[in-house]
XYZ file of C-alpha atoms in Angstrom:
607
model
C 0.000 0.000 0.000
C 3.028 2.273 0.044
C 3.061 4.870 -2.733
C 6.592 5.936 -1.737
C 5.326 9.454 -1.010
C 3.967 10.455 2.440
C 1.388 12.947 1.170
C -0.220 10.499 -1.242
C -0.146 7.797 1.451
C -2.158 10.146 3.670
C -4.660 10.895 0.899
C -5.170 7.195 0.211
C -5.317 6.321 3.904
C -2.342 3.929 3.812
C -1.080 2.899 7.244
C 2.349 1.433 7.941
C 1.463 0.343 11.487
C -1.269 1.104 13.981
C -1.106 0.219 17.665
C -3.967 0.457 20.135
C -3.301 -0.042 23.853
C -5.973 -2.007 25.672
C -5.935 0.238 28.752
C -4.766 3.569 30.069
C -2.231 2.979 32.813
C -2.583 4.999 36.002
C 0.356 4.942 38.388
C -0.742 4.830 42.037
C 2.778 4.399 43.398
C 3.757 5.658 46.813
C 5.941 4.770 49.768
C 6.191 5.673 53.436
C 9.587 6.238 55.007
C 9.956 6.715 58.759
C 13.130 7.888 60.484
C 13.930 8.521 64.125
C 17.132 9.127 66.027
C 18.910 9.265 69.346
C 21.522 11.976 69.930
C 23.732 13.006 72.800
C 26.542 15.430 73.515
C 29.222 14.647 76.097
C 31.517 17.388 77.288
C 34.426 15.217 78.391
C 36.364 18.256 79.577
C 36.400 22.025 79.174
C 38.341 21.543 75.933
C 36.936 18.298 74.496
C 33.360 17.610 73.359
C 31.887 14.511 71.732
C 28.687 14.336 69.703
C 27.276 10.919 68.877
C 24.006 9.456 67.808
C 22.189 6.739 65.949
C 19.612 7.276 63.244
C 17.067 4.570 62.431
C 15.487 4.166 58.992
C 12.439 2.200 58.024
C 12.709 2.385 54.228
C 9.157 1.547 53.257
C 8.582 -0.459 50.101
C 7.471 1.156 46.887
C 3.970 -0.063 46.028
C 1.075 0.864 43.820
C -2.441 0.720 45.252
C -5.124 -0.860 43.038
C -2.492 -2.072 40.567
C -1.206 -5.495 39.627
C 2.551 -5.569 39.136
C 4.238 -8.062 36.848
C 7.939 -8.941 36.796
C 9.938 -11.580 35.009
C 10.999 -14.657 36.974
C 13.623 -16.884 35.364
C 12.436 -20.020 37.182
C 8.913 -19.522 35.820
C 9.979 -19.141 32.186
C 9.036 -22.116 30.001
C 10.320 -21.887 26.408
C 7.809 -24.546 25.368
C 4.961 -22.187 26.278
C 6.406 -19.150 24.529
C 4.917 -18.086 21.216
C 6.856 -18.523 17.999
C 8.080 -15.390 16.228
C 7.978 -15.238 12.447
C 11.289 -14.861 10.635
C 11.963 -13.094 7.329
C 12.438 -15.416 4.385
C 12.597 -15.594 0.608
C 10.396 -17.937 -1.382
C 13.154 -18.462 -3.970
C 16.854 -19.197 -3.576
C 18.988 -16.073 -3.860
C 22.767 -16.306 -4.232
C 23.994 -13.006 -5.642
C 21.315 -10.337 -5.225
C 18.785 -9.133 -2.686
C 15.544 -11.100 -2.504
C 12.937 -9.465 -4.801
C 10.184 -7.683 -2.907
C 7.527 -9.941 -4.429
C 9.328 -13.028 -3.079
C 9.777 -11.863 0.514
C 7.811 -13.846 3.061
C 7.509 -14.372 6.802
C 8.003 -17.943 7.954
C 7.534 -20.020 11.074
C 10.882 -21.876 11.240
C 9.384 -24.727 13.306
C 6.364 -25.532 11.133
C 7.395 -24.044 7.787
C 4.119 -22.120 7.584
C 4.434 -18.926 5.548
C 2.784 -15.528 5.921
C 2.945 -12.103 4.254
C 6.364 -10.514 4.739
C 4.910 -7.679 6.855
C 4.246 -10.249 9.582
C 7.947 -10.938 10.244
C 8.808 -10.057 13.838
C 5.253 -10.785 15.082
C 3.968 -13.952 16.764
C 2.347 -16.797 14.866
C -1.132 -16.784 16.447
C -1.392 -20.583 16.109
C 1.736 -21.161 18.214
C 0.266 -20.224 21.568
C -2.911 -20.348 23.577
C -4.020 -17.136 25.226
C -0.856 -15.056 25.164
C 2.641 -15.713 23.749
C 4.521 -14.624 26.870
C 5.697 -16.802 29.732
C 7.698 -16.319 32.920
C 5.779 -13.385 34.396
C 4.948 -13.412 38.104
C 2.212 -11.111 39.361
C 1.987 -9.178 42.605
C -0.965 -7.373 44.125
C 0.165 -3.753 44.766
C 3.427 -4.804 46.505
C 6.569 -6.292 45.003
C 9.465 -5.169 47.201
C 9.903 -6.476 50.707
C 10.460 -3.892 53.411
C 14.154 -3.959 54.311
C 15.139 -4.527 57.946
C 15.526 -1.394 60.039
C 18.674 0.349 58.792
C 21.130 1.944 61.207
C 23.012 5.160 60.551
C 25.537 5.826 63.317
C 27.109 9.298 63.652
C 30.056 10.352 65.771
C 32.065 13.561 65.959
C 34.383 15.471 68.251
C 35.682 19.002 68.768
C 38.900 19.715 70.705
C 40.317 23.044 71.806
C 43.934 22.017 71.247
C 45.731 24.679 73.285
C 42.896 25.776 75.543
C 42.998 29.379 74.300
C 39.884 29.158 72.115
C 41.874 29.872 68.951
C 42.719 26.377 67.655
C 40.047 23.724 67.106
C 40.442 20.164 65.871
C 37.302 18.480 64.561
C 36.443 15.113 63.076
C 33.398 13.052 62.278
C 31.985 9.932 60.660
C 28.468 9.025 59.690
C 26.335 6.743 57.549
C 23.271 8.001 55.671
C 20.660 5.611 54.295
C 18.831 6.422 51.067
C 16.374 4.763 48.724
C 16.942 3.744 45.102
C 13.456 3.978 43.679
C 11.087 6.895 43.304
C 7.406 6.682 42.426
C 8.026 6.936 38.678
C 9.660 3.504 38.580
C 6.466 1.461 38.676
C 4.852 3.187 35.745
C 7.535 4.670 33.557
C 10.896 2.986 34.046
C 13.078 3.121 30.927
C 10.401 4.549 28.644
C 7.755 1.940 29.322
C 9.351 -1.051 31.008
C 7.772 -0.635 34.423
C 5.930 -3.536 36.096
C 2.564 -1.996 35.182
C 3.247 -2.496 31.479
C 3.061 -6.291 31.389
C 0.612 -8.609 29.669
C -2.207 -9.322 30.009
C -2.780 -6.199 32.159
C -1.302 -4.117 29.386
C -1.468 -5.166 25.740
C -0.454 -3.221 22.673
C -1.261 -5.305 19.574
C -0.269 -3.874 16.220
C -1.946 -3.837 12.821
C 0.595 -3.571 10.006
C 0.292 -2.367 6.431
C -3.390 -1.615 6.333
C -5.581 1.371 5.470
C -8.132 3.568 7.190
C -10.891 1.803 5.307
C -9.704 -1.672 6.376
C -8.498 -0.793 9.882
C -11.659 -1.806 11.737
C -11.545 -5.297 10.245
C -7.764 -5.739 10.146
C -6.073 -8.345 12.310
C -3.851 -7.080 15.122
C -0.810 -9.111 16.135
C 1.322 -9.381 19.247
C 4.983 -8.440 19.148
C 7.773 -8.732 21.770
C 7.369 -6.440 24.764
C 9.776 -4.861 27.172
C 9.866 -6.392 30.610
C 11.942 -6.198 33.762
C 12.683 -8.782 36.393
C 14.124 -8.637 39.832
C 14.517 -9.614 43.420
C 12.101 -8.216 46.004
C 14.885 -7.892 48.581
C 16.173 -4.524 47.426
C 19.040 -3.100 49.478
C 18.800 0.588 50.412
C 21.759 2.648 49.283
C 24.280 3.788 51.878
C 26.528 6.841 51.883
C 29.563 6.900 54.170
C 30.858 10.350 55.139
C 34.025 11.226 57.053
C 36.058 14.348 57.781
C 38.959 15.612 59.875
C 40.106 19.224 60.122
C 42.011 21.873 62.056
C 40.843 25.487 62.359
C 42.998 28.350 63.678
C 42.295 32.014 64.367
C 45.152 34.184 63.094
C 45.794 37.945 63.280
C 43.670 40.626 61.542
C 40.397 38.802 62.256
C 41.220 35.928 59.925
C 40.528 32.213 60.336
C 42.387 29.434 58.492
C 40.813 26.003 58.113
C 42.350 22.806 56.638
C 40.321 19.602 56.374
C 40.246 16.170 54.820
C 36.733 15.302 53.582
C 35.558 12.105 51.920
C 32.501 10.038 51.135
C 31.549 6.854 49.338
C 28.287 5.514 47.945
C 27.364 1.824 48.016
C 24.368 -0.057 46.609
C 23.511 2.990 44.538
C 20.998 3.390 41.744
C 22.935 2.279 38.653
C 22.446 1.125 35.108
C 20.186 -1.747 34.139
C 21.498 -5.254 33.590
C 20.006 -6.688 30.388
C 19.314 -10.307 31.287
C 18.147 -11.047 27.734
C 21.116 -9.524 25.917
C 22.774 -11.369 23.058
C 26.262 -12.418 24.086
C 29.277 -10.942 22.249
C 30.589 -12.854 19.205
C 27.214 -14.511 18.635
C 26.445 -13.119 15.182
C 30.004 -12.329 14.111
C 33.421 -13.743 14.944
C 36.849 -12.208 14.279
C 38.172 -15.343 12.553
C 38.362 -14.529 8.871
C 36.932 -11.093 9.522
C 39.992 -8.927 10.102
C 39.254 -7.305 6.744
C 35.956 -6.107 5.283
C 33.585 -8.738 3.892
C 34.710 -9.888 0.438
C 32.472 -8.384 -2.240
C 30.574 -11.132 -4.048
C 30.898 -13.698 -1.282
C 30.954 -14.265 2.454
C 34.235 -14.708 4.302
C 34.684 -17.852 6.378
C 33.024 -17.400 9.743
C 31.818 -13.876 8.889
C 28.979 -13.641 9.455
C 27.574 -16.789 11.022
C 25.098 -18.089 8.466
C 22.442 -19.049 11.028
C 21.883 -15.375 11.823
C 21.865 -13.949 8.295
C 18.624 -12.419 7.049
C 18.018 -14.310 3.751
C 16.152 -11.348 2.274
C 19.318 -9.201 2.237
C 22.130 -9.087 -0.301
C 24.509 -12.044 0.241
C 27.427 -9.849 -0.854
C 26.910 -7.630 2.205
C 24.309 -9.449 4.293
C 22.297 -8.134 7.191
C 21.269 -9.969 10.326
C 17.980 -10.953 11.811
C 16.420 -8.289 14.036
C 17.545 -8.402 17.654
C 14.326 -9.859 19.051
C 14.683 -12.938 16.807
C 18.103 -13.734 18.291
C 17.479 -13.258 22.019
C 17.510 -16.359 24.249
C 14.134 -15.722 25.875
C 11.618 -15.421 23.077
C 9.035 -12.690 23.211
C 10.909 -10.118 25.248
C 12.990 -7.184 24.050
C 14.992 -6.977 27.268
C 14.783 -8.278 30.797
C 16.510 -6.099 33.333
C 17.621 -7.591 36.600
C 16.606 -5.354 39.522
C 19.401 -6.693 41.739
C 22.041 -5.163 39.501
C 19.889 -2.222 38.527
C 19.605 -0.949 42.077
C 22.929 -2.029 43.547
C 25.512 -1.662 40.791
C 26.430 1.989 41.139
C 29.220 3.092 43.433
C 31.544 6.059 43.685
C 33.965 7.634 46.107
C 35.241 11.143 46.795
C 38.378 12.231 48.662
C 39.522 15.813 49.079
C 41.856 18.243 50.805
C 39.930 21.434 51.598
C 41.517 24.639 52.842
C 40.067 28.101 53.370
C 41.049 31.485 54.726
C 38.362 33.999 55.594
C 37.803 37.313 57.319
C 34.354 37.808 58.806
C 34.692 41.113 60.677
C 34.776 44.775 59.659
C 33.649 46.531 56.526
C 35.670 44.166 54.320
C 34.627 40.521 54.526
C 36.101 37.912 52.258
C 36.742 34.217 51.851
C 39.122 32.208 49.693
C 39.036 28.434 49.583
C 40.902 25.703 47.752
C 39.914 22.080 47.109
C 42.127 19.323 45.793
C 39.863 16.354 45.113
C 39.341 13.150 43.212
C 35.995 11.560 42.375
C 35.943 7.980 41.093
C 32.761 6.622 39.527
C 31.848 3.222 38.146
C 29.346 3.473 35.328
C 28.975 2.976 31.588
C 29.602 6.544 30.471
C 31.912 5.427 27.661
C 29.759 2.649 26.232
C 27.888 2.402 23.004
C 24.261 1.568 23.643
C 22.285 2.307 26.774
C 20.322 0.492 29.399
C 22.719 -2.176 30.637
C 25.966 -2.676 32.455
C 28.949 -4.507 31.045
C 27.769 -7.942 32.170
C 30.102 -9.643 29.706
C 33.372 -7.933 30.662
C 35.197 -6.758 33.792
C 33.304 -4.005 35.576
C 36.607 -2.232 36.237
C 36.366 -1.023 32.648
C 33.724 1.443 33.829
C 36.022 3.042 36.415
C 36.669 6.682 35.649
C 37.714 10.031 37.109
C 34.777 12.440 36.989
C 35.822 15.810 38.401
C 38.181 18.775 38.195
C 41.175 18.122 40.447
C 41.697 21.695 41.652
C 39.155 24.378 42.535
C 39.754 27.846 43.983
C 36.827 30.069 44.921
C 36.911 33.658 46.158
C 34.178 35.991 47.363
C 34.203 39.375 49.032
C 31.973 42.187 50.211
C 32.885 45.782 51.019
C 30.721 48.564 52.394
C 32.235 51.933 51.432
C 32.650 54.417 54.311
C 29.897 56.919 55.045
C 31.259 60.181 53.658
C 28.437 62.566 54.613
C 29.370 62.528 58.289
C 32.581 64.422 57.470
C 30.732 67.430 56.017
C 29.792 70.277 58.358
C 27.222 72.126 56.244
C 23.721 70.843 55.670
C 24.148 71.241 51.933
C 27.348 69.225 51.943
C 25.744 66.474 53.962
C 22.700 66.336 51.705
C 24.728 66.199 48.496
C 27.218 63.658 49.852
C 24.399 61.423 51.090
C 22.920 61.310 47.612
C 26.204 60.974 45.727
C 28.801 59.377 48.007
C 26.974 57.339 50.669
C 25.457 53.871 50.384
C 27.940 52.213 48.017
C 28.500 48.452 48.243
C 30.929 46.255 46.296
C 30.576 42.479 46.016
C 32.639 40.067 43.986
C 33.368 36.422 43.474
C 35.923 34.558 41.445
C 36.704 30.987 40.476
C 39.783 29.205 39.189
C 39.133 25.588 38.232
C 41.349 22.913 36.766
C 40.208 21.371 33.498
C 37.744 18.522 33.137
C 38.958 15.035 32.220
C 38.710 13.834 28.629
C 40.129 11.217 26.312
C 40.444 10.416 22.613
C 37.450 8.543 21.218
C 37.272 6.303 18.155
C 34.595 5.501 15.638
C 34.276 3.939 12.210
C 32.096 4.239 9.133
C 31.309 1.449 6.720
C 32.590 -1.446 8.810
C 30.857 -4.837 8.442
C 27.710 -5.157 10.491
C 28.428 -5.862 14.181
C 32.170 -5.879 13.550
C 34.225 -6.157 16.777
C 31.323 -7.109 19.026
C 29.277 -9.754 17.248
C 26.033 -8.819 18.996
C 23.175 -6.420 18.269
C 22.877 -5.585 21.992
C 26.104 -3.666 22.385
C 26.876 -2.531 25.918
C 30.659 -2.546 25.568
C 32.968 0.488 25.792
C 34.464 1.219 22.377
C 37.971 2.632 22.778
C 40.993 3.459 20.646
C 44.185 1.462 20.522
C 46.955 3.957 21.300
C 50.718 4.004 20.993
C 53.361 6.048 22.803
C 53.537 9.150 20.531
C 50.500 10.995 21.865
C 51.626 14.456 20.738
C 52.857 15.792 17.408
C 56.468 16.991 17.019
C 57.183 20.484 18.319
C 55.803 23.203 16.060
C 53.285 20.895 14.382
C 49.517 21.237 14.807
C 46.549 19.091 13.682
C 45.001 21.776 11.429
C 46.629 24.069 8.868
C 43.660 26.424 8.702
C 42.513 26.899 12.305
C 43.980 29.484 14.703
C 47.102 27.909 16.282
C 45.989 29.239 19.672
C 42.902 27.039 19.448
C 44.663 23.750 18.809
C 46.125 20.950 20.916
C 49.008 19.096 19.181
C 47.413 15.648 19.431
C 48.842 13.030 17.107
C 45.919 11.376 15.329
C 48.242 8.714 13.885
C 49.004 7.528 17.433
C 45.432 6.247 17.766
C 44.003 3.413 15.725
C 40.839 1.372 15.615
C 41.063 -1.581 18.024
C 41.940 -5.028 16.730
C 39.188 -7.274 15.387
C 39.575 -9.701 18.300
C 39.393 -6.994 21.022
C 35.586 -6.663 21.270
C 36.292 -3.041 20.332
C 38.009 -2.316 23.646
C 41.358 -0.657 22.977
C 43.918 0.410 25.568
C 43.041 4.132 25.627
C 41.817 4.949 29.149
C 38.533 6.803 29.729
C 40.569 9.712 31.148
C 43.719 10.542 29.202
C 44.063 14.314 29.669
C 42.689 17.228 31.644
C 41.363 20.165 29.677
C 42.148 23.900 29.922
C 41.713 25.653 33.249
C 38.844 28.035 33.823
C 39.283 31.570 35.238
C 36.336 33.809 35.998
C 35.654 36.983 37.981
C 32.255 38.620 38.610
C 31.612 41.950 40.326
C 28.592 43.879 41.491
C 28.589 47.596 42.453
C 25.415 48.943 44.070
C 24.290 52.373 45.293
C 21.514 52.612 47.904
C 19.752 55.982 48.235
C 17.023 56.725 50.736
C 14.179 58.566 49.017
C 11.692 58.741 51.874
C 11.206 57.089 55.223
C 9.669 54.081 53.454
C 11.243 54.103 50.007
C 14.801 53.335 48.842
C 16.356 53.510 45.383
C 18.907 50.855 44.422
C 21.124 51.356 41.369
C 23.294 48.413 40.443
C 25.798 47.360 37.771
C 26.809 43.722 37.578
C 29.581 42.366 35.365
C 30.040 38.706 34.549
C 33.464 37.529 33.362
C 34.569 41.048 34.235
C 38.060 40.697 32.752
C 36.643 39.087 29.591
C 38.997 36.163 30.031
C 38.770 33.536 27.293
C 38.216 30.080 28.786
C 38.530 27.461 26.034
C 36.664 24.176 26.335
C 38.188 20.769 25.750
C 39.308 20.154 22.172
C 37.522 17.929 19.699
C 39.027 14.484 20.292
C 36.804 12.225 18.208
C 38.519 10.195 15.507
C 36.389 8.641 12.779
C 37.820 6.371 10.103
C 36.411 5.204 6.806
C 36.724 1.475 7.386
C 37.332 0.719 3.699
C 39.873 3.426 2.820
C 41.387 4.020 6.263
C 40.941 7.793 5.920
C 40.354 9.842 9.071
C 37.229 11.886 8.353
C 36.906 14.198 11.372
C 38.650 17.395 10.267
C 38.169 19.352 13.550
C 40.205 16.802 15.541
C 42.512 18.537 18.006
C 40.833 21.947 17.650
C 38.897 23.893 20.293
C 35.344 24.644 19.200
C 33.775 26.462 22.166
C 34.319 28.250 25.485
C 33.482 27.263 29.064
C 32.359 30.774 30.049
C 30.471 33.392 28.038
C 32.216 36.644 27.062
C 31.893 39.629 29.391
C 28.362 40.817 30.062
C 27.172 43.857 31.982
C 23.727 44.247 33.508
C 22.332 47.599 34.683
C 19.330 47.678 36.982
C 17.294 50.156 38.982
C 14.943 49.129 41.770
C 12.706 51.017 44.158
C 11.945 49.324 47.464
C 9.013 50.592 49.498
């Protein structure tokens, strides 16, 4: 029914696919969390004080009133009860060209029954009784079990080191309990994979290749649905916090403070584990595939013939759609809640120092932080929705913060000048012109953000490197030892030399065919340019009446108009056939971290 032109399709009423949900889902999710605590302070001596306590958490389960929840249970899955999906096929043997459109069919590989080609990817209605899905367990409103009462101990101390009230030593440790799930999870997890959206409570049959005139009488078919699975014994996340510092009062009303501060997260909300993913090297293997597929034939072992779509060109074949290859038939993905809620972890360690002055007309503070944040996630993976269940999780370890940070802020109230004038006229004029001025400013100096060199390819054989359509692996370059170009050489001959980093593109190559696409380039290879910024605000307050004041203000952002370049473009893309690197901006800086200088004038009357 396709005219090959959208407007004429609309006029004729041609429909590619029409889906009609059987119900409107209403999320009634809620939870109740109760916390209580005991706290005490013990003054061990005039100079030493201890604070300690224990916080109790009852992390109530997430539930949905008046809803039935459905989750996948591996033990309940019976492949003999699952419906049979229809595969694409060709009614005639094809050896050199793509299967003609008129000869394309959909076929039940178990019975040999054939159907119109538009049915491929849907269930054969004769292969099941009732519904084609199996392995779903149902729960009335509640799925999670309430975790045992969680304990969050806290302890801290403060010590007047010399007994003069000018030097204080402080330290503390505490555990905070959190929860991984919010109320959106039940109804809307991962764009429609929540436990409300399971058959037969929720069905979304599809009519394919029909028309408005035939829609009412057209047959709707079931297709694979998203589903999640899990364990009801969800562990609440825990954050561990610790600190130790020394504070000293020094001359001129100043206080200096040096501290070590750290924290770590465990059992945190992480990425989903795809329990129905296709394992690497299933559809493609590196043996015989180090080079592109031979035109006019299929290299030995590349691809595996049992996964080739027979309707595609044998010279450069395609694979069956992902849902036809998964182990558990009828499901697009099955996430495991155990890993989904407990996979994420990170840790933070820092040296923090500050010097401030809090008295007088001039008040200011300057602080410095030297820190390191380590996260474990799949930031550098291709594909989303799953962790690296097929490789070492250490591959997800990465530095995620700027190492150095300096912040400065100040405030200054200008002296009252009118009090030095003897005449009434002088006082009046000076009050209007010279009194009521205030200056505020803040500045920041930050080290650069971490970055690395990324790789990509165009025109490589389908599923090259990974051999699976469900790719959750980090794709990384293979690098050598000559990271930078020789002195005086830059990546681009046309760009401003001041906006280039002398990265050597030839030092980075696509990973080997047998590497699963995981080269040796780390997720953090460099740190980008530093950032410098200074903002100021100058205000004039004038009293108009007893109840009204006029405020005139000028604010400047990036006052010194300092250029703060962003990280350079570090993406390498190769034409797999010719080997040419096609990303011309590589090594050049394309943007700034901070906008150019801006000034804002404002007038305000307060009454």
